[in-house]
């Protein structure tokens, strides 16, 4: 229905695994032109009110350097949609070549690819997680780094580390998570965590509505043809609530 225009967006997955929701969408709708993979992002709101964007927590198990570059660019784009200026850290178990290894080299290569694709984007790596989020570490130990002010977009080297990290932050740290936000689809498709609660469903539905509106503007230069004014206002209100959480 989304593909042929009978629906503006799809939200699904509350009773099934991610792969069973994403696979048919990829078979029918495909990634956005210019992208090779879709990926998943979680917005994490701390108790202090700070917001971080973590990717890819959902889709790509062992991303290549090219995949990581795409994920970083999509995550930065998503941060901007939340009115956040992205400061991107490409994470690893090494700081700027301190541990030479093919896995760390892959992350460094991804950083180079992003620099070529978007020279204005603040991004650096590879770096450890604490280096990324504690500005004093970079200022004192790695003053050559282009990352300033601490990262708010964290790109993990693989699905295992990303998924583990966000779940621990949510369960042990008690941080609020919003997602997964599926990035890179040519039309609005969003997945839910299996067993998602009502608030999580509402959050993703609101994001899907705004995504549909933006997609319609991008494609046809007009407002979404199916969304009513009431739904539009509700979605905008909900997204504003997410910003202020």
Coordinates of C-alpha atoms in Angstrom, one line a residue, residues 9-230:
X9 CA 3.7 5.3 6.0
X10 CA 4.1 1.8 7.6
X11 CA 4.6 1.2 11.3
X12 CA 4.8 -2.5 12.2
X13 CA 6.7 -5.1 14.2
X14 CA 5.1 -5.2 17.7
X15 CA 4.5 -8.9 17.4
X16 CA 7.4 -10.0 15.3
X17 CA 11.2 -9.7 15.0
X18 CA 12.9 -6.8 13.2
X19 CA 14.0 -8.9 10.2
X20 CA 10.5 -10.2 9.6
X21 CA 9.3 -6.6 9.4
X22 CA 12.2 -5.1 7.4
X23 CA 12.7 -7.9 4.9
X24 CA 9.3 -7.4 3.0
X25 CA 9.7 -3.7 3.1
X26 CA 13.1 -3.9 1.5
X27 CA 11.8 -6.3 -1.1
X28 CA 8.9 -4.0 -2.1
X29 CA 10.1 -0.4 -1.4
X30 CA 13.9 -0.6 -1.6
X31 CA 16.5 1.8 0.0
X32 CA 16.6 5.5 -0.9
X33 CA 18.3 6.3 -4.2
X34 CA 22.1 6.7 -3.6
X35 CA 22.1 4.5 -0.6
X36 CA 23.0 0.8 -0.4
X37 CA 21.8 -0.1 3.0
X38 CA 19.1 0.8 5.5
X39 CA 20.1 1.2 9.2
X40 CA 18.5 1.8 12.6
X41 CA 19.0 4.6 15.1
X42 CA 17.9 5.2 18.6
X43 CA 17.6 8.6 20.2
X44 CA 18.6 8.5 23.8
X45 CA 17.5 11.2 26.2
X46 CA 19.4 11.4 29.4
X47 CA 18.1 12.5 32.8
X48 CA 19.9 15.8 32.4
X49 CA 18.0 16.4 29.2
X50 CA 20.8 15.8 26.8
X51 CA 20.1 13.8 23.6
X52 CA 22.3 11.3 21.9
X53 CA 21.8 9.4 18.6
X54 CA 23.1 5.9 18.5
X55 CA 23.5 3.8 15.3
X56 CA 23.3 1.2 13.8
X57 CA 21.5 -0.6 16.6
X58 CA 19.1 -2.6 14.5
X59 CA 20.0 -3.8 11.0
X60 CA 23.6 -4.3 9.8
X61 CA 25.6 -7.0 11.7
X62 CA 29.1 -6.4 10.3
X63 CA 29.0 -3.1 8.3
X64 CA 31.8 -2.3 5.9
X65 CA 33.7 1.0 5.9
X66 CA 31.3 2.1 3.2
X67 CA 28.3 1.0 5.2
X68 CA 29.6 2.9 8.3
X69 CA 30.0 6.0 6.3
X70 CA 26.4 5.8 5.0
X71 CA 25.2 5.1 8.5
X72 CA 27.1 8.2 9.9
X73 CA 25.6 10.5 7.2
X74 CA 22.1 9.2 7.7
X75 CA 22.5 9.6 11.5
X76 CA 23.7 13.1 11.1
X77 CA 20.7 13.9 8.9
X78 CA 18.4 12.4 11.5
X79 CA 19.9 14.5 14.3
X80 CA 19.3 17.6 12.2
X81 CA 15.6 16.6 11.9
X82 CA 15.5 16.8 15.7
X83 CA 17.0 20.4 15.5
X84 CA 20.3 19.1 16.8
X85 CA 23.6 20.0 15.2
X86 CA 25.4 16.7 14.7
X87 CA 28.9 16.1 16.3
X88 CA 29.8 12.6 15.1
X89 CA 32.1 10.1 16.7
X90 CA 33.1 6.9 15.0
X91 CA 33.6 4.5 17.9
X92 CA 36.0 1.6 18.3
X93 CA 38.3 0.1 21.0
X94 CA 41.2 2.4 19.8
X95 CA 41.9 6.1 19.9
X96 CA 43.2 7.5 16.6
X97 CA 45.4 4.5 15.7
X98 CA 46.5 3.6 19.2
X99 CA 45.7 -0.1 18.5
X100 CA 46.4 -1.0 14.8
X101 CA 44.0 -3.6 13.7
X102 CA 41.8 -4.3 10.6
X103 CA 38.7 -3.4 12.6
X104 CA 40.0 0.0 13.7
X105 CA 41.4 0.7 10.2
X106 CA 37.9 0.1 8.8
X107 CA 36.5 2.8 11.1
X108 CA 39.2 5.2 10.1
X109 CA 38.5 4.5 6.4
X110 CA 34.8 5.3 7.1
X111 CA 35.7 8.6 8.6
X112 CA 37.7 9.5 5.4
X113 CA 34.7 8.6 3.3
X114 CA 32.4 10.8 5.3
X115 CA 34.9 13.7 5.0
X116 CA 34.7 13.4 1.2
X117 CA 30.9 13.1 1.2
X118 CA 30.3 16.0 3.6
X119 CA 33.3 18.1 4.4
X120 CA 31.3 20.4 6.6
X121 CA 30.2 17.7 9.0
X122 CA 32.0 17.6 12.4
X123 CA 33.1 13.9 12.6
X124 CA 36.2 12.1 13.8
X125 CA 37.5 8.7 14.8
X126 CA 38.3 6.1 15.4
X127 CA 37.9 6.7 19.2
X128 CA 36.7 5.1 22.4
X129 CA 33.3 5.8 23.8
X130 CA 34.6 7.8 26.8
X131 CA 36.8 9.9 24.5
X132 CA 33.8 10.6 22.3
X133 CA 31.5 12.0 25.1
X134 CA 34.0 13.6 27.5
X135 CA 35.3 16.8 25.8
X136 CA 38.1 17.2 28.3
X137 CA 39.7 13.9 27.1
X138 CA 40.0 15.1 23.5
X139 CA 41.1 18.7 24.6
X140 CA 43.8 17.4 26.8
X141 CA 45.0 14.2 25.0
X142 CA 44.0 14.6 21.4
X143 CA 44.0 18.3 20.7
X144 CA 44.5 17.6 16.9
X145 CA 40.9 16.1 16.7
X146 CA 38.3 18.0 14.9
X147 CA 35.6 16.9 17.3
X148 CA 34.8 19.6 19.8
X149 CA 32.2 19.8 22.6
X150 CA 31.7 16.1 22.9
X151 CA 29.9 13.9 20.4
X152 CA 26.1 13.7 20.3
X153 CA 26.0 11.2 17.4
X154 CA 27.7 7.8 18.1
X155 CA 28.4 5.4 15.3
X156 CA 29.2 1.9 16.5
X157 CA 31.5 -0.4 14.5
X158 CA 29.1 -3.3 14.5
X159 CA 25.6 -4.4 15.5
X160 CA 26.7 -6.3 18.6
X161 CA 28.3 -3.4 20.3
X162 CA 25.5 -0.9 19.3
X163 CA 22.6 -3.1 20.4
X164 CA 24.3 -4.1 23.6
X165 CA 25.1 -0.5 24.5
X166 CA 21.7 1.0 24.0
X167 CA 20.0 -1.8 25.9
X168 CA 22.3 -1.4 28.8
X169 CA 21.8 2.4 28.9
X170 CA 18.1 1.9 28.8
X171 CA 17.8 -0.8 31.4
X172 CA 20.6 -0.1 33.8
X173 CA 21.2 3.6 33.2
X174 CA 17.4 4.3 33.1
X175 CA 17.8 6.5 30.0
X176 CA 14.8 7.2 27.8
X177 CA 15.1 5.7 24.3
X178 CA 13.2 6.6 21.2
X179 CA 13.3 4.2 18.3
X180 CA 14.3 2.3 16.4
X181 CA 14.2 5.0 13.7
X182 CA 14.7 3.3 10.4
X183 CA 17.0 5.3 8.1
X184 CA 17.5 5.0 4.4
X185 CA 14.2 3.8 3.1
X186 CA 12.8 5.4 -0.1
X187 CA 9.4 5.7 1.6
X188 CA 8.4 5.9 5.2
X189 CA 8.8 2.5 6.9
X190 CA 9.3 2.3 10.6
X191 CA 9.7 -0.8 12.8
X192 CA 8.7 -1.3 16.5
X193 CA 10.5 -3.3 19.1
X194 CA 8.8 -6.6 19.8
X195 CA 6.4 -6.1 22.7
X196 CA 6.7 -2.3 22.4
X197 CA 4.7 -0.3 24.9
X198 CA 2.0 2.3 24.0
X199 CA 4.3 5.3 24.4
X200 CA 6.9 3.7 22.1
X201 CA 4.3 3.0 19.5
X202 CA 3.0 6.6 19.7
X203 CA 6.5 8.0 19.4
X204 CA 7.3 5.9 16.3
X205 CA 3.9 6.7 14.7
X206 CA 4.5 10.4 15.2
X207 CA 8.0 10.1 13.6
X208 CA 6.4 8.1 10.7
X209 CA 3.8 10.9 10.1
X210 CA 6.4 13.6 10.0
X211 CA 8.6 11.4 7.7
X212 CA 5.6 11.0 5.4
X213 CA 5.1 14.7 5.2
X214 CA 8.7 15.4 4.5
X215 CA 8.8 12.7 1.9
X216 CA 5.8 14.1 0.1
X217 CA 7.4 17.6 0.1
X218 CA 10.6 16.2 -1.3
X219 CA 8.9 14.2 -4.0
X220 CA 6.0 16.4 -5.0
X221 CA 6.7 19.8 -3.5
X222 CA 3.4 19.7 -1.5
X223 CA 2.0 18.6 1.8
X224 CA 1.2 15.0 2.4
X225 CA -2.0 14.2 0.6
X226 CA -3.4 11.7 3.1
X227 CA -2.5 13.1 6.5
X228 CA -5.4 15.2 8.0
X229 CA -4.7 18.5 9.7
X230 CA -5.5 16.9 13.1

